mmCIF file of C-alpha atoms and ligand atoms in Angstrom:
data_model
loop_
_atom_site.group_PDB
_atom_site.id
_atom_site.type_symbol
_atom_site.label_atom_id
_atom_site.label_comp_id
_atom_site.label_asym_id
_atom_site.label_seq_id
_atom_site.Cartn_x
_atom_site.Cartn_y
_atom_site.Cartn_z
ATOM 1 C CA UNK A 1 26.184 -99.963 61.919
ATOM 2 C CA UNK A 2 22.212 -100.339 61.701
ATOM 3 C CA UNK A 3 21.371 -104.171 62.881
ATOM 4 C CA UNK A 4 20.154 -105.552 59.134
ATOM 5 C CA UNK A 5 23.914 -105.148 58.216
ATOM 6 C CA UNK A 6 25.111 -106.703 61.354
ATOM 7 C CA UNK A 7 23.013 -109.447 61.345
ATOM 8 C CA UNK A 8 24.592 -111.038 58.422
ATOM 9 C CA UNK A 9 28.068 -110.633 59.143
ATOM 10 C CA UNK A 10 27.220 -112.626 62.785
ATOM 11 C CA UNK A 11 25.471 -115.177 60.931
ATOM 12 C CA UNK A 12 28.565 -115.647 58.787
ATOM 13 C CA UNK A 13 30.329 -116.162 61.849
ATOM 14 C CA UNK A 14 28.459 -118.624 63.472
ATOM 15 C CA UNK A 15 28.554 -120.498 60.093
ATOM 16 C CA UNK A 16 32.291 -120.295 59.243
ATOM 17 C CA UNK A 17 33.406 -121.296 62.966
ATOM 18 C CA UNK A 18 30.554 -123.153 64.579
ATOM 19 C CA UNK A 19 31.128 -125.498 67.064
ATOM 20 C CA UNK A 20 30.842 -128.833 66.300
ATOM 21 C CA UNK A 21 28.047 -130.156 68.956
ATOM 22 C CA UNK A 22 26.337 -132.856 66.855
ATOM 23 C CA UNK A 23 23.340 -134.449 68.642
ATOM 24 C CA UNK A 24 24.193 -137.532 71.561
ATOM 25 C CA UNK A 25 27.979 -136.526 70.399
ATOM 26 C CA UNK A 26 29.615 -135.448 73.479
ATOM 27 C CA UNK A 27 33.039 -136.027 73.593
ATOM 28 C CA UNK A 28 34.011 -132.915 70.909
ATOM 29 C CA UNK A 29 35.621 -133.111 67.653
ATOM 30 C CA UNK A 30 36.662 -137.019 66.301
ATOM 31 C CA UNK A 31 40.788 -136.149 65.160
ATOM 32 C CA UNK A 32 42.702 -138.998 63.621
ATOM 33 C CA UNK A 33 46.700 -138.290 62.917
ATOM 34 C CA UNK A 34 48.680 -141.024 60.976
ATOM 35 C CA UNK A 35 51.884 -140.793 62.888
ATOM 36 C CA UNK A 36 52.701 -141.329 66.690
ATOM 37 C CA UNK A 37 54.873 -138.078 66.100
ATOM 38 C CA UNK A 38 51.865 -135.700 65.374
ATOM 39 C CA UNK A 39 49.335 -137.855 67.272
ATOM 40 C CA UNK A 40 51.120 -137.634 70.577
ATOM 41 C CA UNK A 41 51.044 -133.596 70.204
ATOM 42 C CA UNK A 42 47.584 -133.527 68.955
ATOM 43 C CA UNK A 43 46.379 -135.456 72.034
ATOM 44 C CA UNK A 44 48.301 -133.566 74.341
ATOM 45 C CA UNK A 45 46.929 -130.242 72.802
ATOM 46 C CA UNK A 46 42.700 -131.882 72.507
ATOM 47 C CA UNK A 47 43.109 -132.267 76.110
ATOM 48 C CA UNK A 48 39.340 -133.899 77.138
ATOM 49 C CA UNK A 49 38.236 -131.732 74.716
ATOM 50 C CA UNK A 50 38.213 -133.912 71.147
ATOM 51 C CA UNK A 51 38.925 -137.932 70.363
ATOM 52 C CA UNK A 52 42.421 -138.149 69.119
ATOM 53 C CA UNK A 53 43.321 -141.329 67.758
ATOM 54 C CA UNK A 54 46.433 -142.398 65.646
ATOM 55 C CA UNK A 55 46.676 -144.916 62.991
ATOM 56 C CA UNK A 56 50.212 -146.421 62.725
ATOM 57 C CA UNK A 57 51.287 -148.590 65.982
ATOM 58 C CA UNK A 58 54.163 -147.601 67.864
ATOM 59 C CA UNK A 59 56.494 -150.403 65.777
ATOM 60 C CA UNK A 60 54.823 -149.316 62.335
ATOM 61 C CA UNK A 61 56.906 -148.987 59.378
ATOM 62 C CA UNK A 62 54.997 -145.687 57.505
ATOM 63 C CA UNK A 63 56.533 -146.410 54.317
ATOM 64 C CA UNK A 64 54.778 -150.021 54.161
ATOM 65 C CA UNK A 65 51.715 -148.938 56.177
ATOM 66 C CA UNK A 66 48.790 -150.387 53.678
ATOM 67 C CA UNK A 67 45.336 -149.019 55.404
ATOM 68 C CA UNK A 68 42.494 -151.751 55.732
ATOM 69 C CA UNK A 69 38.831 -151.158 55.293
ATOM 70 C CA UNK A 70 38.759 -149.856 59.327
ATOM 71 C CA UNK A 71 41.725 -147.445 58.721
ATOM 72 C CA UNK A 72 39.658 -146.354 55.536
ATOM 73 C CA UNK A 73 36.163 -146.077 57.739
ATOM 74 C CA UNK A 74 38.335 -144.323 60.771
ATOM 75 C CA UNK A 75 39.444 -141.335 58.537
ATOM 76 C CA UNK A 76 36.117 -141.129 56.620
ATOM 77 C CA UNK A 77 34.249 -140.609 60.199
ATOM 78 C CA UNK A 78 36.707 -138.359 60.922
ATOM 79 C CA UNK A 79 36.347 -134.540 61.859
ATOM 80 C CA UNK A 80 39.794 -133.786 61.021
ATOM 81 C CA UNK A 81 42.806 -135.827 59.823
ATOM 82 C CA UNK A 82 46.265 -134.707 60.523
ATOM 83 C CA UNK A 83 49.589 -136.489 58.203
ATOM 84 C CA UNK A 84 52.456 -135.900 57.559
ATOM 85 C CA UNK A 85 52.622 -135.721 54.108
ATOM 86 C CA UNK A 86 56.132 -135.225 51.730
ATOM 87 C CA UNK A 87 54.477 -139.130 50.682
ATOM 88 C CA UNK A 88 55.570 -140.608 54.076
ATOM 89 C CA UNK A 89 52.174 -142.424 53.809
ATOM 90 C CA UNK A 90 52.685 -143.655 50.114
ATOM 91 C CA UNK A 91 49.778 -146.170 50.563
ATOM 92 C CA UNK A 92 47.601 -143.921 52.073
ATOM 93 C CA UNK A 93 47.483 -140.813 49.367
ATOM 94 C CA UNK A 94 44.401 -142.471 47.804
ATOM 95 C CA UNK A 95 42.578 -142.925 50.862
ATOM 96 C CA UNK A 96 43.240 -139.386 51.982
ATOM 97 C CA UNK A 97 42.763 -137.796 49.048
ATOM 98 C CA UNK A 98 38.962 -139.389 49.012
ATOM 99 C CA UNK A 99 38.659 -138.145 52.315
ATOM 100 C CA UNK A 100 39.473 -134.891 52.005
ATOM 101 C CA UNK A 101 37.228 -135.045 48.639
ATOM 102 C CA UNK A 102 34.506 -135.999 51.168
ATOM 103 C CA UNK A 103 34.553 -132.558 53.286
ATOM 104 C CA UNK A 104 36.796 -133.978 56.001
ATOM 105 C CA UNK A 105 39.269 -131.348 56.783
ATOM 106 C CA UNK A 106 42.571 -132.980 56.123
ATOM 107 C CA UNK A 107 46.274 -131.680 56.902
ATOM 108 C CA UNK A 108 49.720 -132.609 55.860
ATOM 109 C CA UNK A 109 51.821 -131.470 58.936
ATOM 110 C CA UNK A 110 55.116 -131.461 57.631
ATOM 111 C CA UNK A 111 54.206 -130.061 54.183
ATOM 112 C CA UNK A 112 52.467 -127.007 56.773
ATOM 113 C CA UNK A 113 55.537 -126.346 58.815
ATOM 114 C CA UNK A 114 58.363 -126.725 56.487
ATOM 115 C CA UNK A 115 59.754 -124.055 54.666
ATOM 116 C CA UNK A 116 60.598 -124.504 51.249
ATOM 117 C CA UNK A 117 64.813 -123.496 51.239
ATOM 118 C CA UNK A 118 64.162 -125.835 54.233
ATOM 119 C CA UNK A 119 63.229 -128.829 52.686
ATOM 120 C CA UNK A 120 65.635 -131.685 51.997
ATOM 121 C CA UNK A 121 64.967 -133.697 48.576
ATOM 122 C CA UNK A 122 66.207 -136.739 47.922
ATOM 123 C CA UNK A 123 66.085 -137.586 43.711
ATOM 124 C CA UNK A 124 62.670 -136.340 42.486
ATOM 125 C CA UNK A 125 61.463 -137.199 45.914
ATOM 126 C CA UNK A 126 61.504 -134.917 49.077
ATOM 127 C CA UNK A 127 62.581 -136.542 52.205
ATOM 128 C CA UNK A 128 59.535 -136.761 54.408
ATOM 129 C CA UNK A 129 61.518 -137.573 57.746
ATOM 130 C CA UNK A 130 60.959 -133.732 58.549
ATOM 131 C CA UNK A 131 59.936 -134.434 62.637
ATOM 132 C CA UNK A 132 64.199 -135.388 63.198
ATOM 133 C CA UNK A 133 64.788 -131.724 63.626
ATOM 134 C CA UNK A 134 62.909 -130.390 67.046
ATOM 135 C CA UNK A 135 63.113 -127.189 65.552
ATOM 136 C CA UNK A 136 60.793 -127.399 62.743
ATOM 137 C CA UNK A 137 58.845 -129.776 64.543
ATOM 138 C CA UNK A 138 57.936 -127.361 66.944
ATOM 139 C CA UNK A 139 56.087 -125.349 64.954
ATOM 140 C CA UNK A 140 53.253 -128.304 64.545
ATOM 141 C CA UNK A 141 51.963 -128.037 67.935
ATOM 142 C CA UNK A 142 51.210 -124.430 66.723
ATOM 143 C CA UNK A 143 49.232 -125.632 63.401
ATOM 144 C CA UNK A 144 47.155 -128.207 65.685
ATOM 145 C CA UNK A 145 45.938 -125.761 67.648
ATOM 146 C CA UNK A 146 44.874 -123.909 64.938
ATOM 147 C CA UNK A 147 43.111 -126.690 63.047
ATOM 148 C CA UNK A 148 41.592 -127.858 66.365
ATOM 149 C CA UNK A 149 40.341 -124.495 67.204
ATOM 150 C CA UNK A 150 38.518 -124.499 63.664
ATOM 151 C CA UNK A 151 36.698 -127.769 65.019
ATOM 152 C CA UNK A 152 36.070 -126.415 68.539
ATOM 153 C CA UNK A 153 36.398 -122.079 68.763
ATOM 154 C CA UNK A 154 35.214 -121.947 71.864
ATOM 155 C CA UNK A 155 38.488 -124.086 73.090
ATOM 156 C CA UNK A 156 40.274 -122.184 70.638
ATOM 157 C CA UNK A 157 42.708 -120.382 73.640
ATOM 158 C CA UNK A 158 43.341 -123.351 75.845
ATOM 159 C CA UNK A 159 44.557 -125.571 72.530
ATOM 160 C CA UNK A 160 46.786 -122.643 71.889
ATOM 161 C CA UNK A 161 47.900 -122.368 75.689
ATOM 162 C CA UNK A 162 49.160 -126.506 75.614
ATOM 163 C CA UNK A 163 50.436 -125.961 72.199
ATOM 164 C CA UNK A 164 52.628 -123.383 73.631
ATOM 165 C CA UNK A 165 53.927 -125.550 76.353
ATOM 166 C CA UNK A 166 54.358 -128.167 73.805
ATOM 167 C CA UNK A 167 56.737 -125.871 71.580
ATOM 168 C CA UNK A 168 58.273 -124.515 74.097
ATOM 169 C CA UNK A 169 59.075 -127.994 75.471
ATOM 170 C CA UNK A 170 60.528 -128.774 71.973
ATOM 171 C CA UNK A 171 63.027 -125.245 71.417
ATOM 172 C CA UNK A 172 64.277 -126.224 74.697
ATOM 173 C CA UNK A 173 65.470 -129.806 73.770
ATOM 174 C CA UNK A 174 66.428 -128.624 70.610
ATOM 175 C CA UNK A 175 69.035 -126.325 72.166
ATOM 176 C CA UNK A 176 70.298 -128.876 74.571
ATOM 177 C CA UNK A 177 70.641 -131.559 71.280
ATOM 178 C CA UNK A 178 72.863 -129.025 69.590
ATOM 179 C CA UNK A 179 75.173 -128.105 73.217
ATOM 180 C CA UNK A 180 75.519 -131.934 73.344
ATOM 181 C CA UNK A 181 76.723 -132.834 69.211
ATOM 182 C CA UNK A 182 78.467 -129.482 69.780
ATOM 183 C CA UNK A 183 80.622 -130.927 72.041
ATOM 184 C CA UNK A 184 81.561 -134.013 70.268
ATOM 185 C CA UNK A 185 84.782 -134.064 68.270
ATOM 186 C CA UNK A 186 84.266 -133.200 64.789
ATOM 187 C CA UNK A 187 85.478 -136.272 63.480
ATOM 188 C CA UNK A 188 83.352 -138.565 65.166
ATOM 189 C CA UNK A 189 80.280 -136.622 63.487
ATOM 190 C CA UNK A 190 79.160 -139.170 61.219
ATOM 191 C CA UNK A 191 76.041 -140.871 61.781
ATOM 192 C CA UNK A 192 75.580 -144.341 59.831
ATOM 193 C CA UNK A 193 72.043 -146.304 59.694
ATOM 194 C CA UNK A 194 69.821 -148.576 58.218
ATOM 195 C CA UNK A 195 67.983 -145.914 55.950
ATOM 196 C CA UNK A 196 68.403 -142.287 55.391
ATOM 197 C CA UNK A 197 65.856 -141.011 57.779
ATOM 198 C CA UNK A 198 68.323 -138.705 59.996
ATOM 199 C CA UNK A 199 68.961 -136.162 57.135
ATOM 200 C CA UNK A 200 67.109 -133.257 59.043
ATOM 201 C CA UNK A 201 68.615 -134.320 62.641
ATOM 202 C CA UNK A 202 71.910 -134.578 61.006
ATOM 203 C CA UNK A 203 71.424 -130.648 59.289
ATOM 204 C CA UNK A 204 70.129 -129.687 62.734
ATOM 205 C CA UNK A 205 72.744 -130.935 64.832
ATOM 206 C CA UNK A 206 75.763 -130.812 62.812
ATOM 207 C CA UNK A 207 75.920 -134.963 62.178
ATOM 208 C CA UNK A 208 77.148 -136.246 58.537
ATOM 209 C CA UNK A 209 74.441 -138.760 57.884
ATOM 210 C CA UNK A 210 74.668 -141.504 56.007
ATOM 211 C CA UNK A 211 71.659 -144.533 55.058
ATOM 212 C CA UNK A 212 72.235 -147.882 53.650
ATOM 213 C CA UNK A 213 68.649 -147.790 52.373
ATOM 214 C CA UNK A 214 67.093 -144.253 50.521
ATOM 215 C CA UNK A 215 64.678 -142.670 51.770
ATOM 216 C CA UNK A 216 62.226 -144.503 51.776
ATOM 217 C CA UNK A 217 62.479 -148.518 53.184
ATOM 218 C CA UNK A 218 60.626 -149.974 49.942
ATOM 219 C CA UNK A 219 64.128 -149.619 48.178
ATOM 220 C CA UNK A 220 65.819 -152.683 48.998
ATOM 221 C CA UNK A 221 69.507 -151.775 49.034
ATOM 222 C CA UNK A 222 72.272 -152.802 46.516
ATOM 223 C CA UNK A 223 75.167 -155.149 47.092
ATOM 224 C CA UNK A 224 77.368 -151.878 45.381
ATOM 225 C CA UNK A 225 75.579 -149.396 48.164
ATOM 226 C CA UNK A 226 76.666 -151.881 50.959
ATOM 227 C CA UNK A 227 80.366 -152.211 49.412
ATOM 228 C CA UNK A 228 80.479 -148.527 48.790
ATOM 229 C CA UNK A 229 80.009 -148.169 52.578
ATOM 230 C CA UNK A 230 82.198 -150.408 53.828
ATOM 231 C CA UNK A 231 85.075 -148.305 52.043
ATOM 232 C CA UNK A 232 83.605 -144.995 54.148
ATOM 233 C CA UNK A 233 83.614 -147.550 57.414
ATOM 234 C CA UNK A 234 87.247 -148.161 56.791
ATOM 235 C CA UNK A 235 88.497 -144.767 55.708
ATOM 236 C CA UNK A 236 86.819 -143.015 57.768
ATOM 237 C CA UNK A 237 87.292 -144.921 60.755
ATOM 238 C CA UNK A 238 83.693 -144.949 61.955
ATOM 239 C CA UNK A 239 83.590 -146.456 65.060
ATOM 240 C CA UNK A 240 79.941 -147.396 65.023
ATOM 241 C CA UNK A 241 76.302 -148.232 62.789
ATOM 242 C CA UNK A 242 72.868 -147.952 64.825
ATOM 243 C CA UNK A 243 70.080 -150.289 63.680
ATOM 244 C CA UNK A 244 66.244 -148.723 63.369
ATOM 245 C CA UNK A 245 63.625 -150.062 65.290
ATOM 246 C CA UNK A 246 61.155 -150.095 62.357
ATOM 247 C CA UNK A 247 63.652 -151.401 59.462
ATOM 248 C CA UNK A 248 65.093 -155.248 58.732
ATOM 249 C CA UNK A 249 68.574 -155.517 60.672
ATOM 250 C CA UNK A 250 70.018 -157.608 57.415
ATOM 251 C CA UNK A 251 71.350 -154.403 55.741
ATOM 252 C CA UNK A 252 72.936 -153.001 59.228
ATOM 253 C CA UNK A 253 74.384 -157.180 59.581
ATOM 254 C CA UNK A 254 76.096 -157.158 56.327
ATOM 255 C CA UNK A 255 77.561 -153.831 56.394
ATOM 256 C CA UNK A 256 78.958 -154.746 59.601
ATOM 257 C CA UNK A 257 80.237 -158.120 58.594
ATOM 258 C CA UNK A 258 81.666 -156.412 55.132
ATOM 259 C CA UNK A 259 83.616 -154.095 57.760
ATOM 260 C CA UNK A 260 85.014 -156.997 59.923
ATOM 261 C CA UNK A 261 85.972 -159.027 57.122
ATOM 262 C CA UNK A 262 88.300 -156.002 56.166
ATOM 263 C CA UNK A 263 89.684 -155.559 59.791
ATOM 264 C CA UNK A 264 87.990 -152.723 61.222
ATOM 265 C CA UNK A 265 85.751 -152.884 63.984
ATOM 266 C CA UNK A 266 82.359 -151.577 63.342
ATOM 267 C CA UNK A 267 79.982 -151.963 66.178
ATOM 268 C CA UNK A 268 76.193 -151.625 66.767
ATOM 269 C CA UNK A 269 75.733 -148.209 68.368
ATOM 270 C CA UNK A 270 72.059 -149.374 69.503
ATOM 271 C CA UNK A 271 68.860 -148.992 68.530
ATOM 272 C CA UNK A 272 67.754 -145.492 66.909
ATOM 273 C CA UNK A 273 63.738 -144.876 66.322
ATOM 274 C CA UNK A 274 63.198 -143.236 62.705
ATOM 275 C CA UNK A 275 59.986 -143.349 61.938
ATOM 276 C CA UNK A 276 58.052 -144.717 65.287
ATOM 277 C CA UNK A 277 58.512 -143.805 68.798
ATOM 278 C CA UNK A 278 58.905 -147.798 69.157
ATOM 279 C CA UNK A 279 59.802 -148.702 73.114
ATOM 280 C CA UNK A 280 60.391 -145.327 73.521
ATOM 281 C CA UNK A 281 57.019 -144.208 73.911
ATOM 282 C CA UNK A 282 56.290 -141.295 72.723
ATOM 283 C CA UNK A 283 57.457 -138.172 69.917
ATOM 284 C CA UNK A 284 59.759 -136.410 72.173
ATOM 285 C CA UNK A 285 61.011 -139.886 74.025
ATOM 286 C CA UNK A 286 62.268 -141.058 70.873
ATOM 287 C CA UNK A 287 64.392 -137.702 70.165
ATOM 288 C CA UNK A 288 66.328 -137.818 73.388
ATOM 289 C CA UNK A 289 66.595 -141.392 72.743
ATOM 290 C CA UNK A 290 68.076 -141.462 69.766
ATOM 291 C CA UNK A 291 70.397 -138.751 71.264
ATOM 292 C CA UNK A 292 71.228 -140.399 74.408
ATOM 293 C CA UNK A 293 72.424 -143.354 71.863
ATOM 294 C CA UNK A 294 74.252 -141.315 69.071
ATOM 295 C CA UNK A 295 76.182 -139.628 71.849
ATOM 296 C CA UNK A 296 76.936 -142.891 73.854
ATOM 297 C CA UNK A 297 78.243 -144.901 70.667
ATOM 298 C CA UNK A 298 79.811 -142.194 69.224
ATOM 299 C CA UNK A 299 81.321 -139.918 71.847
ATOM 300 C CA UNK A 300 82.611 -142.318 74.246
ATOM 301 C CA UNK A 301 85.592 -143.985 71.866
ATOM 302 C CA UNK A 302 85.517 -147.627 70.672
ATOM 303 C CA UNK A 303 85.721 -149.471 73.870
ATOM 304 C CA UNK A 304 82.518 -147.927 75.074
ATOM 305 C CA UNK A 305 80.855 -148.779 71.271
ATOM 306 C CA UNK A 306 82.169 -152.389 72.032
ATOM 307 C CA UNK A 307 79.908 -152.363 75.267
ATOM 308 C CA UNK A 308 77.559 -151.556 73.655
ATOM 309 C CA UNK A 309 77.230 -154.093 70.957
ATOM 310 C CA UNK A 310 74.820 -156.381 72.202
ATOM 311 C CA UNK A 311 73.745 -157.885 68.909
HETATM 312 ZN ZN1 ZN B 401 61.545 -143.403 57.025
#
């Protein structure tokens, strides 16, 4: 190929996958992720080598999240935003969509990874709470690297190398999740909470899930939804109900008092983390968390539920 053909092609190159070294910038790429569940990959992946930074706290309530002007100046100075999309951040769709409008390069995770005869929908609305099942999830450490190595090519193979780790991390504990639901008996396979985030991890691992609230917590739920429950409590014998670290524990109190007043026992299971890591800590903390819970409350018969009702 004579060089006046070449020379083109290179410069197209250099253009399409520059890296970004802006002047008295030093510390790479500026990534901001909405969730603790793709932020905690993403920073783990960047390494030293680009900011991460994640908007919701580790107690935040997506659903409700409303961003202020900082959020708004935060994603606009961004290099790259990464969210989950599926309108877990209803609030935020504006503000991202002016971002994105402004040349920031801007990525719904969840939207990315999931397949479409995977996706769960819930009314007109698809259920966004895609990160419950390890499996799919695993696949965003994958897409990070790859949006990441767009921002920084010459990094390009050690994002890729973490993300690797990362996934593999996640197969793993997905495999061990299913061993350990496997082994429960099948009719103590019914997982009840405050709202219906545990669709996926109840496909995944073989759990009958059911919310007092939809989808999403800015339904309030109905006096009928908590009565209709109460009947499943009862005929169903369910031995316990797990409250959400980032949802009001009124719905969770009066399903459990509705239970009581008809003679069966319902107790709090514990804590589960939906939509946060919360106390927890982190993405994949608040998986085996959740599991360690599930299992305890449900596996270990009603006197071990009892212990643990601490509420
Ligand atoms: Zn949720």
């Amino acid at each position: 190929m004579a060089p006046s053909r070449i020379l083109p092609l290179v410069a197209a190159l250099a253009l399409s996958c520059s890296d970004r070294v802006d002047a008295g910038r030093t510390e790479g790429p500026r990534v901001v992720c909405t969730t603790a569940m793709i932020g905690d990959l993403a920073r783990e992946i960047a390494g030293d080598e680009a900011s991460v930074s994640t908007l919701f706290g580790a107690d935040m309530d997506p659903h409700l999240f409303r961003p202020t002007r900082d959020d708004v100046r935060l994603l606009m100075a961004a290099d790259l935003v990464l969210y989950n999309g599926l309108h877990l951040e209803g609030y935020l769709t504006d503000a991202l969509e002016r971002v994105g409008d402004s040349g920031v390069e801007v990525v719904p995770v969840a939207e990315e990874v999931l397949l479409e005869d995977e996706r769960i929908d819930s009314g007109p609305a698809p259920d966004p709470h895609v990160w419950m099942d390890a499996s799919i999830w695993s696949r965003v450490p994958g897409l990070i690297a790859g949006a990441l190595g767009q921002q920084r090519p010459s990094m390009g193979a050690a994002f890729t190398a973490r993300a690797a780790a990362i996934e593999a991390r996640l197969l793993a504990a997905d495999r061990a999740y299913q061993e350990s639901f496997n082994a429960l008996a099948p009719d103590r396979r019914v997982l009840l909470t405050a709202h219906d985030a545990f669709r996926y991890f109840g496909r995944r691992y073989g759990l009958e899930v059911r919310g007092i609230q939809g989808v999403s917590t800015t339904s309030e739920a109905s006096l009928s939804t908590i009565e209709e429950l109460v009947n499943v409590v009862v005929e169903r014998d369910i031995p316990a109900i797990f409250f959400e670290s980032t949802v009001s524990e009124r719905n969770v109190q009066a399903l459990v008092e509705g239970a009581r007043a008809r003679g069966h026992g319902l107790q709090v299971g514990g804590v589960l983390h939906a939509d946060a890591p919360g106390a927890a800590g982190t993405y994949e903390g608040m998986l085996q968390s959740n599991v360690t819970t599930i299992l305890g409350a449900l596996g270990a018969g009603h006197e071990a539920a009892a212990e643990a009702d601490v509420r």
